[in-house]
Amino acid sequence: MNRVVAATVANFVGFQVLWPVAVIGSARQWVVPAWSVVVIMLAVLWTLERNWRADLRLLVAGALCCVLVEPFLMFTGVLHYVTGGGTWWPPSWIWSLWLGFAVSFNYSLAWLRRRPRWAAVVGAMGGVFSVTAGIRFGAASAPLGWMPMALCYAPIWAVIVPFLASLSRRERKETR
């Protein structure tokens, strides 16, 4: 298996581990396991690909998205996290998800780079599905109800996913 395929598999597995560790861990106020998964995933990716510069822009973009999106959702009452954070500042485990998700556009989600329409559909559906699952696991609630949350989440994620995919495409062009 070559390094690119190995990094893609490592990222896919890493994010599949990160999501439940972060969401289920949030109910138990466990912060360290989610961040440990992110650190291990990045260490493995950077050992295999040695492409940390390409990933850095996505990590920063993921953090910026977290700073812009989460406070809006929390402050408006669309979403409430059961543990951590505050009335407008997202909890630590949400940060780990944003960073793990954002870096995935250089690896397991790279297939969305040249498919902006698919990225929008995947973002809208995946965002609503993910937050709904998180709510069902008890990590969050939708104080205004599921429908207002879904109607808010879908368009936000229909923009975020193509944005991150586009950023990944540009970064890959610049580093070649």
Short mmCIF file of C-alpha atoms in Angstrom, two decimals:
data_model
loop_
_atom_site.label_atom_id
_atom_site.label_comp_id
_atom_site.label_asym_id
_atom_site.label_seq_id
_atom_site.Cartn_x
_atom_site.Cartn_y
_atom_site.Cartn_z
CA MET A 1 0.00 0.00 0.00
CA ASN A 2 1.45 3.36 -0.97
CA ARG A 3 1.68 6.30 1.41
CA VAL A 4 -1.24 8.27 -0.08
CA VAL A 5 -3.62 5.33 0.21
CA ALA A 6 -2.35 4.54 3.70
CA ALA A 7 -2.89 8.17 4.77
CA THR A 8 -6.39 8.16 3.29
CA VAL A 9 -7.26 4.96 5.15
CA ALA A 10 -5.71 6.30 8.37
CA ASN A 11 -7.75 9.49 8.08
CA PHE A 12 -10.98 7.61 7.36
CA VAL A 13 -10.46 5.27 10.31
CA GLY A 14 -9.29 8.14 12.52
CA PHE A 15 -12.41 10.20 11.87
CA GLN A 16 -14.69 7.17 12.29
CA VAL A 17 -13.11 6.70 15.72
CA LEU A 18 -13.09 10.42 16.55
CA TRP A 19 -16.81 11.05 16.12
CA PRO A 20 -18.09 8.48 18.65
CA VAL A 21 -15.22 9.14 21.06
CA ALA A 22 -16.03 12.87 21.02
CA VAL A 23 -19.81 12.57 21.11
CA ILE A 24 -20.11 9.72 23.61
CA GLY A 25 -17.21 11.10 25.64
CA SER A 26 -18.97 14.45 25.92
CA ALA A 27 -21.72 12.88 28.02
CA ARG A 28 -19.03 11.71 30.44
CA GLN A 29 -17.11 15.00 30.29
CA TRP A 30 -14.14 13.25 28.70
CA VAL A 31 -12.09 15.75 26.72
CA VAL A 32 -8.74 13.99 26.50
CA PRO A 33 -9.85 10.96 24.44
CA ALA A 34 -11.22 13.10 21.57
CA TRP A 35 -8.11 15.26 21.42
CA SER A 36 -5.93 12.16 21.70
CA VAL A 37 -7.59 10.74 18.59
CA VAL A 38 -6.98 14.01 16.70
CA VAL A 39 -3.32 14.13 17.74
CA ILE A 40 -2.73 10.48 16.87
CA MET A 41 -4.52 10.85 13.54
CA LEU A 42 -2.44 13.91 12.61
CA ALA A 43 0.79 12.22 13.73
CA VAL A 44 0.03 9.19 11.56
CA LEU A 45 -0.96 11.36 8.59
CA TRP A 46 2.14 13.50 8.85
CA THR A 47 4.36 10.46 9.25
CA LEU A 48 2.89 8.90 6.11
CA GLU A 49 2.40 11.98 3.91
CA ARG A 50 4.76 14.53 5.46
CA ASN A 51 2.25 17.09 4.27
CA TRP A 52 1.57 19.09 7.40
CA ARG A 53 1.68 22.42 5.57
CA ALA A 54 -1.19 21.39 3.30
CA ASP A 55 -3.16 20.28 6.35
CA LEU A 56 -2.43 23.41 8.37
CA ARG A 57 -4.63 25.66 6.22
CA LEU A 58 -7.53 23.23 6.63
CA LEU A 59 -7.00 23.01 10.37
CA VAL A 60 -7.11 26.81 10.58
CA ALA A 61 -10.20 26.90 8.34
CA GLY A 62 -11.87 24.28 10.54
CA ALA A 63 -11.13 26.35 13.63
CA LEU A 64 -12.44 29.49 11.93
CA CYS A 65 -15.64 27.68 10.91
CA CYS A 66 -16.05 26.50 14.49
CA VAL A 67 -15.64 30.06 15.78
CA LEU A 68 -18.19 31.41 13.29
CA VAL A 69 -20.80 28.66 13.14
CA GLU A 70 -21.04 27.18 16.63
CA PRO A 71 -21.59 30.45 18.55
CA PHE A 72 -24.32 31.38 16.06
CA LEU A 73 -26.09 28.04 16.53
CA MET A 74 -25.71 28.17 20.29
CA PHE A 75 -26.61 31.85 20.79
CA THR A 76 -29.75 31.58 18.64
CA GLY A 77 -30.91 28.51 20.56
CA VAL A 78 -30.79 26.24 17.53
CA LEU A 79 -28.39 23.96 19.36
CA HIS A 80 -27.41 23.42 22.98
CA TYR A 81 -24.48 21.23 24.03
CA VAL A 82 -25.17 19.25 27.15
CA THR A 83 -21.62 19.48 28.49
CA GLY A 84 -18.80 21.95 28.17
CA GLY A 85 -18.58 25.29 26.48
CA GLY A 86 -20.86 28.12 27.49
CA THR A 87 -23.84 30.00 26.14
CA TRP A 88 -21.95 30.84 22.97
CA TRP A 89 -18.51 29.18 23.12
CA PRO A 90 -18.37 25.59 21.80
CA PRO A 91 -17.11 22.80 24.04
CA SER A 92 -13.67 21.33 23.50
CA TRP A 93 -14.94 18.10 21.94
CA ILE A 94 -16.70 20.11 19.20
CA TRP A 95 -13.37 21.74 18.36
CA SER A 96 -11.79 18.30 17.97
CA LEU A 97 -14.55 17.30 15.54
CA TRP A 98 -14.16 20.44 13.45
CA LEU A 99 -10.40 19.97 13.13
CA GLY A 100 -10.63 16.26 12.41
CA PHE A 101 -13.33 16.87 9.82
CA ALA A 102 -11.55 19.77 8.12
CA VAL A 103 -8.28 17.91 7.62
CA SER A 104 -10.20 15.01 6.06
CA PHE A 105 -10.58 17.01 2.85
CA ASN A 106 -6.93 16.29 2.08
CA TYR A 107 -7.52 12.57 2.53
CA SER A 108 -10.75 10.58 2.80
CA LEU A 109 -12.97 13.45 1.61
CA ALA A 110 -10.66 14.50 -1.22
CA TRP A 111 -13.13 13.01 -3.71
CA LEU A 112 -15.36 16.05 -3.05
CA ARG A 113 -12.73 18.55 -4.23
CA ARG A 114 -13.94 18.70 -7.81
CA ARG A 115 -17.59 17.98 -7.05
CA PRO A 116 -19.05 21.13 -5.48
CA ARG A 117 -22.66 20.05 -5.98
CA TRP A 118 -22.00 16.69 -4.35
CA ALA A 119 -20.12 18.46 -1.60
CA ALA A 120 -23.16 20.66 -0.94
CA VAL A 121 -25.53 17.68 -0.87
CA VAL A 122 -23.20 15.63 1.32
CA GLY A 123 -22.75 18.64 3.60
CA ALA A 124 -26.46 19.36 3.96
CA MET A 125 -27.48 15.75 4.53
CA GLY A 126 -24.40 14.73 6.51
CA GLY A 127 -24.54 17.78 8.77
CA VAL A 128 -28.16 17.16 9.69
CA PHE A 129 -27.58 13.43 10.11
CA SER A 130 -24.50 13.96 12.29
CA VAL A 131 -26.10 16.49 14.62
CA THR A 132 -29.26 14.38 14.85
CA ALA A 133 -27.17 11.38 15.87
CA GLY A 134 -25.31 13.53 18.40
CA ILE A 135 -28.64 14.65 19.85
CA ARG A 136 -29.83 11.05 20.07
CA PHE A 137 -26.61 10.10 21.90
CA GLY A 138 -27.34 12.84 24.42
CA ALA A 139 -24.46 15.16 23.54
CA ALA A 140 -26.70 18.04 22.47
CA SER A 141 -30.29 19.18 22.20
CA ALA A 142 -32.29 21.26 19.76
CA PRO A 143 -34.21 23.66 22.03
CA LEU A 144 -36.28 25.07 19.15
CA GLY A 145 -37.07 21.59 17.85
CA TRP A 146 -35.63 19.27 15.25
CA MET A 147 -37.12 20.94 12.16
CA PRO A 148 -35.77 24.46 12.85
CA MET A 149 -32.39 22.91 13.65
CA ALA A 150 -32.39 20.88 10.41
CA LEU A 151 -33.52 23.88 8.35
CA CYS A 152 -30.66 25.90 9.82
CA TYR A 153 -28.03 23.16 9.68
CA ALA A 154 -28.59 22.01 6.10
CA PRO A 155 -27.76 25.28 4.32
CA ILE A 156 -24.86 26.04 6.65
CA TRP A 157 -23.24 22.68 5.93
CA ALA A 158 -24.14 22.92 2.24
CA VAL A 159 -21.76 25.89 2.19
CA ILE A 160 -19.08 24.67 4.62
CA VAL A 161 -18.33 21.35 2.91
CA PRO A 162 -17.80 22.84 -0.60
CA PHE A 163 -15.74 25.62 1.00
CA LEU A 164 -13.41 23.16 2.74
CA ALA A 165 -13.23 20.98 -0.39
CA SER A 166 -12.33 24.01 -2.50
CA LEU A 167 -9.72 25.14 0.01
CA SER A 168 -8.19 21.67 -0.08
CA ARG A 169 -8.07 21.72 -3.89
CA ARG A 170 -6.33 25.12 -3.92
CA GLU A 171 -3.87 24.04 -1.22
CA ARG A 172 -2.94 20.91 -3.16
CA LYS A 173 -2.31 23.00 -6.30
CA GLU A 174 -0.10 25.43 -4.38
CA THR A 175 2.03 22.73 -2.76
CA ARG A 176 2.78 20.85 -5.98
#
